[in-house]
mmCIF file of C-alpha atoms in Angstrom:
data_model
loop_
_atom_site.group_PDB
_atom_site.id
_atom_site.type_symbol
_atom_site.label_atom_id
_atom_site.label_comp_id
_atom_site.label_asym_id
_atom_site.label_seq_id
_atom_site.Cartn_x
_atom_site.Cartn_y
_atom_site.Cartn_z
ATOM 1 C CA UNK A 1 38.250 -56.282 -38.351
ATOM 2 C CA UNK A 2 39.640 -57.214 -41.781
ATOM 3 C CA UNK A 3 37.092 -58.689 -44.190
ATOM 4 C CA UNK A 4 36.792 -59.686 -47.798
ATOM 5 C CA UNK A 5 34.456 -57.320 -49.605
ATOM 6 C CA UNK A 6 32.515 -58.005 -52.780
ATOM 7 C CA UNK A 7 30.555 -55.770 -55.107
ATOM 8 C CA UNK A 8 27.850 -55.699 -56.184
ATOM 9 C CA UNK A 9 25.963 -57.699 -53.569
ATOM 10 C CA UNK A 10 23.097 -58.284 -55.959
ATOM 11 C CA UNK A 11 22.941 -58.133 -59.729
ATOM 12 C CA UNK A 12 20.012 -58.739 -62.062
ATOM 13 C CA UNK A 13 20.771 -58.689 -65.752
ATOM 14 C CA UNK A 14 19.440 -59.942 -69.037
ATOM 15 C CA UNK A 15 20.844 -62.839 -70.995
ATOM 16 C CA UNK A 16 23.701 -61.762 -73.239
ATOM 17 C CA UNK A 17 24.841 -58.882 -71.068
ATOM 18 C CA UNK A 18 28.322 -58.616 -69.589
ATOM 19 C CA UNK A 19 28.627 -59.028 -65.832
ATOM 20 C CA UNK A 20 31.639 -57.990 -63.772
ATOM 21 C CA UNK A 21 31.983 -58.949 -60.124
ATOM 22 C CA UNK A 22 34.665 -57.425 -57.916
ATOM 23 C CA UNK A 23 36.437 -58.595 -54.832
ATOM 24 C CA UNK A 24 38.786 -56.856 -52.431
ATOM 25 C CA UNK A 25 40.791 -59.503 -50.558
ATOM 26 C CA UNK A 26 42.094 -59.016 -47.046
ATOM 27 C CA UNK A 27 45.229 -56.895 -47.190
ATOM 28 C CA UNK A 28 48.326 -59.059 -47.156
ATOM 29 C CA UNK A 29 46.639 -62.304 -48.154
ATOM 30 C CA UNK A 30 48.488 -63.858 -51.082
ATOM 31 C CA UNK A 31 45.829 -66.268 -52.345
ATOM 32 C CA UNK A 32 42.438 -65.357 -53.796
ATOM 33 C CA UNK A 33 39.672 -67.799 -54.742
ATOM 34 C CA UNK A 34 36.439 -67.548 -56.730
ATOM 35 C CA UNK A 35 33.577 -69.954 -55.951
ATOM 36 C CA UNK A 36 30.067 -70.393 -57.306
ATOM 37 C CA UNK A 37 27.162 -71.771 -55.272
ATOM 38 C CA UNK A 38 23.885 -73.115 -56.625
ATOM 39 C CA UNK A 39 21.237 -75.328 -55.072
ATOM 40 C CA UNK A 40 21.953 -78.081 -57.560
ATOM 41 C CA UNK A 41 25.759 -78.100 -57.569
ATOM 42 C CA UNK A 42 26.575 -76.714 -54.161
ATOM 43 C CA UNK A 43 29.802 -74.769 -53.703
ATOM 44 C CA UNK A 44 32.288 -75.130 -56.579
ATOM 45 C CA UNK A 45 35.753 -73.648 -57.014
ATOM 46 C CA UNK A 46 36.015 -71.683 -60.262
ATOM 47 C CA UNK A 47 39.547 -70.278 -60.120
ATOM 48 C CA UNK A 48 42.273 -69.120 -57.801
ATOM 49 C CA UNK A 49 45.324 -66.898 -57.776
ATOM 50 C CA UNK A 50 48.498 -66.834 -55.751
ATOM 51 C CA UNK A 51 50.517 -63.622 -55.638
ATOM 52 C CA UNK A 52 48.190 -62.381 -58.404
ATOM 53 C CA UNK A 53 49.140 -65.194 -60.784
ATOM 54 C CA UNK A 54 46.386 -67.564 -61.895
ATOM 55 C CA UNK A 55 47.096 -71.068 -60.591
ATOM 56 C CA UNK A 56 43.986 -72.989 -61.487
ATOM 57 C CA UNK A 57 40.918 -72.046 -63.472
ATOM 58 C CA UNK A 58 39.873 -75.527 -64.475
ATOM 59 C CA UNK A 59 36.508 -75.114 -62.801
ATOM 60 C CA UNK A 60 35.608 -72.146 -64.928
ATOM 61 C CA UNK A 61 33.802 -72.241 -68.309
ATOM 62 C CA UNK A 62 36.536 -70.770 -70.473
ATOM 63 C CA UNK A 63 34.414 -69.535 -73.305
ATOM 64 C CA UNK A 64 32.502 -66.972 -71.292
ATOM 65 C CA UNK A 65 34.194 -66.567 -67.909
ATOM 66 C CA UNK A 66 37.418 -64.755 -67.160
ATOM 67 C CA UNK A 67 39.151 -63.974 -63.865
ATOM 68 C CA UNK A 68 41.900 -61.434 -63.286
ATOM 69 C CA UNK A 69 43.812 -59.679 -60.534
ATOM 70 C CA UNK A 70 44.859 -56.295 -61.888
ATOM 71 C CA UNK A 71 46.469 -55.489 -58.557
ATOM 72 C CA UNK A 72 46.812 -56.947 -55.068
ATOM 73 C CA UNK A 73 43.690 -55.176 -53.832
ATOM 74 C CA UNK A 74 41.297 -56.185 -56.590
ATOM 75 C CA UNK A 75 40.140 -59.439 -58.150
ATOM 76 C CA UNK A 76 37.516 -59.522 -60.886
ATOM 77 C CA UNK A 77 35.298 -62.221 -62.340
ATOM 78 C CA UNK A 78 33.689 -61.441 -65.651
ATOM 79 C CA UNK A 79 30.981 -63.261 -67.566
ATOM 80 C CA UNK A 80 30.452 -62.337 -71.209
ATOM 81 C CA UNK A 81 27.882 -63.116 -72.480
ATOM 82 C CA UNK A 82 25.839 -64.121 -69.450
ATOM 83 C CA UNK A 83 23.271 -66.921 -69.595
ATOM 84 C CA UNK A 84 20.386 -67.882 -67.277
ATOM 85 C CA UNK A 85 22.349 -70.949 -66.093
ATOM 86 C CA UNK A 86 24.969 -68.576 -64.647
ATOM 87 C CA UNK A 87 22.470 -67.485 -61.998
ATOM 88 C CA UNK A 88 24.120 -68.283 -58.677
ATOM 89 C CA UNK A 89 25.866 -66.759 -55.696
ATOM 90 C CA UNK A 90 29.516 -66.030 -56.441
ATOM 91 C CA UNK A 91 31.901 -65.961 -53.497
ATOM 92 C CA UNK A 92 35.400 -64.604 -53.299
ATOM 93 C CA UNK A 93 37.764 -65.831 -50.589
ATOM 94 C CA UNK A 94 41.314 -64.961 -49.600
ATOM 95 C CA UNK A 95 43.950 -66.420 -47.344
ATOM 96 C CA UNK A 96 47.534 -67.502 -46.789
ATOM 97 C CA UNK A 97 47.194 -71.195 -46.199
ATOM 98 C CA UNK A 98 45.293 -73.180 -48.767
ATOM 99 C CA UNK A 99 42.884 -74.620 -46.279
ATOM 100 C CA UNK A 100 42.046 -71.559 -44.180
ATOM 101 C CA UNK A 101 40.095 -69.258 -46.426
ATOM 102 C CA UNK A 102 38.154 -66.132 -45.523
ATOM 103 C CA UNK A 103 35.013 -65.716 -47.582
ATOM 104 C CA UNK A 104 33.271 -62.559 -48.662
ATOM 105 C CA UNK A 105 29.504 -62.014 -48.454
ATOM 106 C CA UNK A 106 28.961 -63.064 -52.062
ATOM 107 C CA UNK A 107 27.347 -61.577 -55.169
ATOM 108 C CA UNK A 108 23.892 -62.925 -55.927
ATOM 109 C CA UNK A 109 23.559 -62.971 -59.715
ATOM 110 C CA UNK A 110 20.287 -63.433 -61.549
ATOM 111 C CA UNK A 111 20.349 -63.685 -65.326
ATOM 112 C CA UNK A 112 16.927 -63.386 -66.924
ATOM 113 C CA UNK B 1 40.924 -85.492 -51.789
ATOM 114 C CA UNK B 2 39.220 -88.084 -49.592
ATOM 115 C CA UNK B 3 35.462 -88.205 -49.675
ATOM 116 C CA UNK B 4 33.732 -87.339 -46.441
ATOM 117 C CA UNK B 5 30.325 -88.470 -45.286
ATOM 118 C CA UNK B 6 28.095 -86.455 -42.984
ATOM 119 C CA UNK B 7 24.491 -86.817 -41.839
ATOM 120 C CA UNK B 8 22.263 -84.441 -43.807
ATOM 121 C CA UNK B 9 20.705 -82.869 -40.748
ATOM 122 C CA UNK B 10 20.828 -82.711 -36.954
ATOM 123 C CA UNK B 11 18.957 -80.937 -34.197
ATOM 124 C CA UNK B 12 20.399 -79.632 -30.968
ATOM 125 C CA UNK B 13 18.851 -77.902 -27.974
ATOM 126 C CA UNK B 14 20.115 -74.435 -27.187
ATOM 127 C CA UNK B 15 22.796 -74.518 -24.501
ATOM 128 C CA UNK B 16 23.634 -78.155 -25.078
ATOM 129 C CA UNK B 17 26.692 -79.508 -26.834
ATOM 130 C CA UNK B 18 26.352 -80.154 -30.547
ATOM 131 C CA UNK B 19 28.375 -83.128 -31.757
ATOM 132 C CA UNK B 20 28.672 -83.293 -35.525
ATOM 133 C CA UNK B 21 30.149 -86.514 -36.927
ATOM 134 C CA UNK B 22 32.144 -86.986 -40.102
ATOM 135 C CA UNK B 23 33.410 -90.170 -41.704
ATOM 136 C CA UNK B 24 36.542 -90.071 -43.854
ATOM 137 C CA UNK B 25 37.575 -93.700 -44.045
ATOM 138 C CA UNK B 26 39.799 -93.202 -47.122
ATOM 139 C CA UNK B 27 41.703 -90.227 -45.795
ATOM 140 C CA UNK B 28 45.424 -90.259 -46.605
ATOM 141 C CA UNK B 29 48.203 -89.552 -44.150
ATOM 142 C CA UNK B 30 48.801 -86.084 -45.592
ATOM 143 C CA UNK B 31 45.199 -84.924 -45.527
ATOM 144 C CA UNK B 32 43.961 -82.610 -42.818
ATOM 145 C CA UNK B 33 40.377 -82.521 -41.593
ATOM 146 C CA UNK B 34 38.862 -79.061 -41.996
ATOM 147 C CA UNK B 35 35.526 -77.783 -40.784
ATOM 148 C CA UNK B 36 33.656 -74.836 -42.182
ATOM 149 C CA UNK B 37 30.131 -73.617 -41.625
ATOM 150 C CA UNK B 38 27.756 -71.525 -43.676
ATOM 151 C CA UNK B 39 25.064 -69.513 -42.023
ATOM 152 C CA UNK B 40 22.136 -68.753 -44.292
ATOM 153 C CA UNK B 41 22.909 -66.162 -46.984
ATOM 154 C CA UNK B 42 26.505 -65.715 -45.821
ATOM 155 C CA UNK B 43 29.847 -66.956 -47.088
ATOM 156 C CA UNK B 44 31.380 -70.061 -45.508
ATOM 157 C CA UNK B 45 33.335 -69.500 -42.309
ATOM 158 C CA UNK B 46 36.433 -71.435 -41.270
ATOM 159 C CA UNK B 47 36.028 -73.151 -37.892
ATOM 160 C CA UNK B 48 38.939 -75.452 -37.165
ATOM 161 C CA UNK B 49 41.268 -78.038 -38.651
ATOM 162 C CA UNK B 50 43.484 -80.885 -37.492
ATOM 163 C CA UNK B 51 45.696 -83.707 -38.683
ATOM 164 C CA UNK B 52 46.032 -86.280 -35.914
ATOM 165 C CA UNK B 53 45.683 -84.596 -32.560
ATOM 166 C CA UNK B 54 42.520 -83.178 -31.090
ATOM 167 C CA UNK B 55 42.246 -79.453 -31.501
ATOM 168 C CA UNK B 56 40.370 -76.718 -29.661
ATOM 169 C CA UNK B 57 39.849 -73.049 -30.347
ATOM 170 C CA UNK B 58 37.403 -70.371 -29.267
ATOM 171 C CA UNK B 59 34.720 -71.714 -31.584
ATOM 172 C CA UNK B 60 34.856 -75.474 -31.280
ATOM 173 C CA UNK B 61 36.748 -78.662 -30.538
ATOM 174 C CA UNK B 62 37.775 -81.264 -33.078
ATOM 175 C CA UNK B 63 38.137 -84.872 -32.025
ATOM 176 C CA UNK B 64 39.881 -87.165 -34.518
ATOM 177 C CA UNK B 65 39.881 -90.917 -33.942
ATOM 178 C CA UNK B 66 43.223 -92.640 -33.635
ATOM 179 C CA UNK B 67 42.844 -94.384 -36.994
ATOM 180 C CA UNK B 68 41.775 -91.010 -38.512
ATOM 181 C CA UNK B 69 38.799 -92.595 -40.241
ATOM 182 C CA UNK B 70 36.325 -90.326 -38.538
ATOM 183 C CA UNK B 71 36.097 -87.112 -36.560
ATOM 184 C CA UNK B 72 33.615 -85.109 -34.506
ATOM 185 C CA UNK B 73 33.170 -81.373 -34.334
ATOM 186 C CA UNK B 74 31.937 -80.253 -30.946
ATOM 187 C CA UNK B 75 30.212 -76.951 -30.268
ATOM 188 C CA UNK B 76 30.233 -77.017 -26.455
ATOM 189 C CA UNK B 77 27.272 -74.723 -25.806
ATOM 190 C CA UNK B 78 25.210 -74.316 -28.953
ATOM 191 C CA UNK B 79 23.307 -71.076 -29.474
ATOM 192 C CA UNK B 80 20.613 -70.180 -31.987
ATOM 193 C CA UNK B 81 23.296 -68.381 -34.011
ATOM 194 C CA UNK B 82 25.072 -71.695 -34.544
ATOM 195 C CA UNK B 83 22.239 -72.824 -36.831
ATOM 196 C CA UNK B 84 24.061 -73.390 -40.123
ATOM 197 C CA UNK B 85 25.303 -75.978 -42.603
ATOM 198 C CA UNK B 86 28.551 -77.530 -41.357
ATOM 199 C CA UNK B 87 31.041 -78.915 -43.861
ATOM 200 C CA UNK B 88 33.708 -81.487 -43.102
ATOM 201 C CA UNK B 89 36.504 -81.480 -45.689
ATOM 202 C CA UNK B 90 39.578 -83.667 -46.079
ATOM 203 C CA UNK B 91 42.290 -81.535 -47.630
ATOM 204 C CA UNK B 92 45.947 -82.011 -48.487
ATOM 205 C CA UNK B 93 47.960 -78.827 -48.161
ATOM 206 C CA UNK B 94 50.312 -78.378 -51.050
ATOM 207 C CA UNK B 95 48.853 -81.399 -52.753
ATOM 208 C CA UNK B 96 47.797 -81.686 -56.341
ATOM 209 C CA UNK B 97 44.486 -80.052 -55.607
ATOM 210 C CA UNK B 98 46.237 -76.975 -54.178
ATOM 211 C CA UNK B 99 43.481 -74.660 -53.045
ATOM 212 C CA UNK B 100 40.590 -76.883 -53.991
ATOM 213 C CA UNK B 101 38.459 -77.292 -50.882
ATOM 214 C CA UNK B 102 35.716 -79.681 -51.939
ATOM 215 C CA UNK B 103 32.521 -78.726 -50.156
ATOM 216 C CA UNK B 104 30.015 -81.570 -50.059
ATOM 217 C CA UNK B 105 26.437 -81.248 -48.884
ATOM 218 C CA UNK B 106 27.351 -80.895 -45.217
ATOM 219 C CA UNK B 107 25.153 -81.266 -42.148
ATOM 220 C CA UNK B 108 22.378 -78.790 -41.560
ATOM 221 C CA UNK B 109 22.423 -78.136 -37.816
ATOM 222 C CA UNK B 110 19.275 -76.642 -36.344
ATOM 223 C CA UNK B 111 19.633 -75.289 -32.818
ATOM 224 C CA UNK B 112 16.252 -75.088 -31.159
ATOM 225 C CA UNK B 113 15.224 -73.024 -28.131
#
């Protein structure tokens, strides 16, 4: 049963520290998405890639967030420096068709 | 993408059909209706989608009105595990928004024994 995996599942860090979240998309999927979910804002798209090329990162704060796909089996989302307002659950999703996305279990980030 | 409107919450008795409504009165001809759900502490899960015709799969049925201004997701025999937030999304494949599924607040469905 193919699934999107994300690591770590939970991360607690102090303000100013670098945070790296990793995602392994489902093998063969050509599109990878990063979302952020908070109580206040709900689920927001941060960035997405097709065939490892970034297509849209307009939802991502550029000054501190960066997203990459070093290879087809790994997507990373990095925050440097982290701030308390970055506390959220970060989801990765992958798929073929834009509308049918398979989500991972998420990384719950707490920045103190 | 068209804005969708859903009731904030609904209850359903276990074993009964759950009918979740969604209004999308400004939907364009190229926009599909997608449904996802999110069970507590998990990532969203794709359920079903359709354009004009009614659709059915192993999870649910999707009924779209002829004028496409509204739709209903039907879970034929709701179980306690169907308790979740259900999102109705109008989405244009290949449109300017590309992969941008806009998740609103959804409907929190509570299935009760």
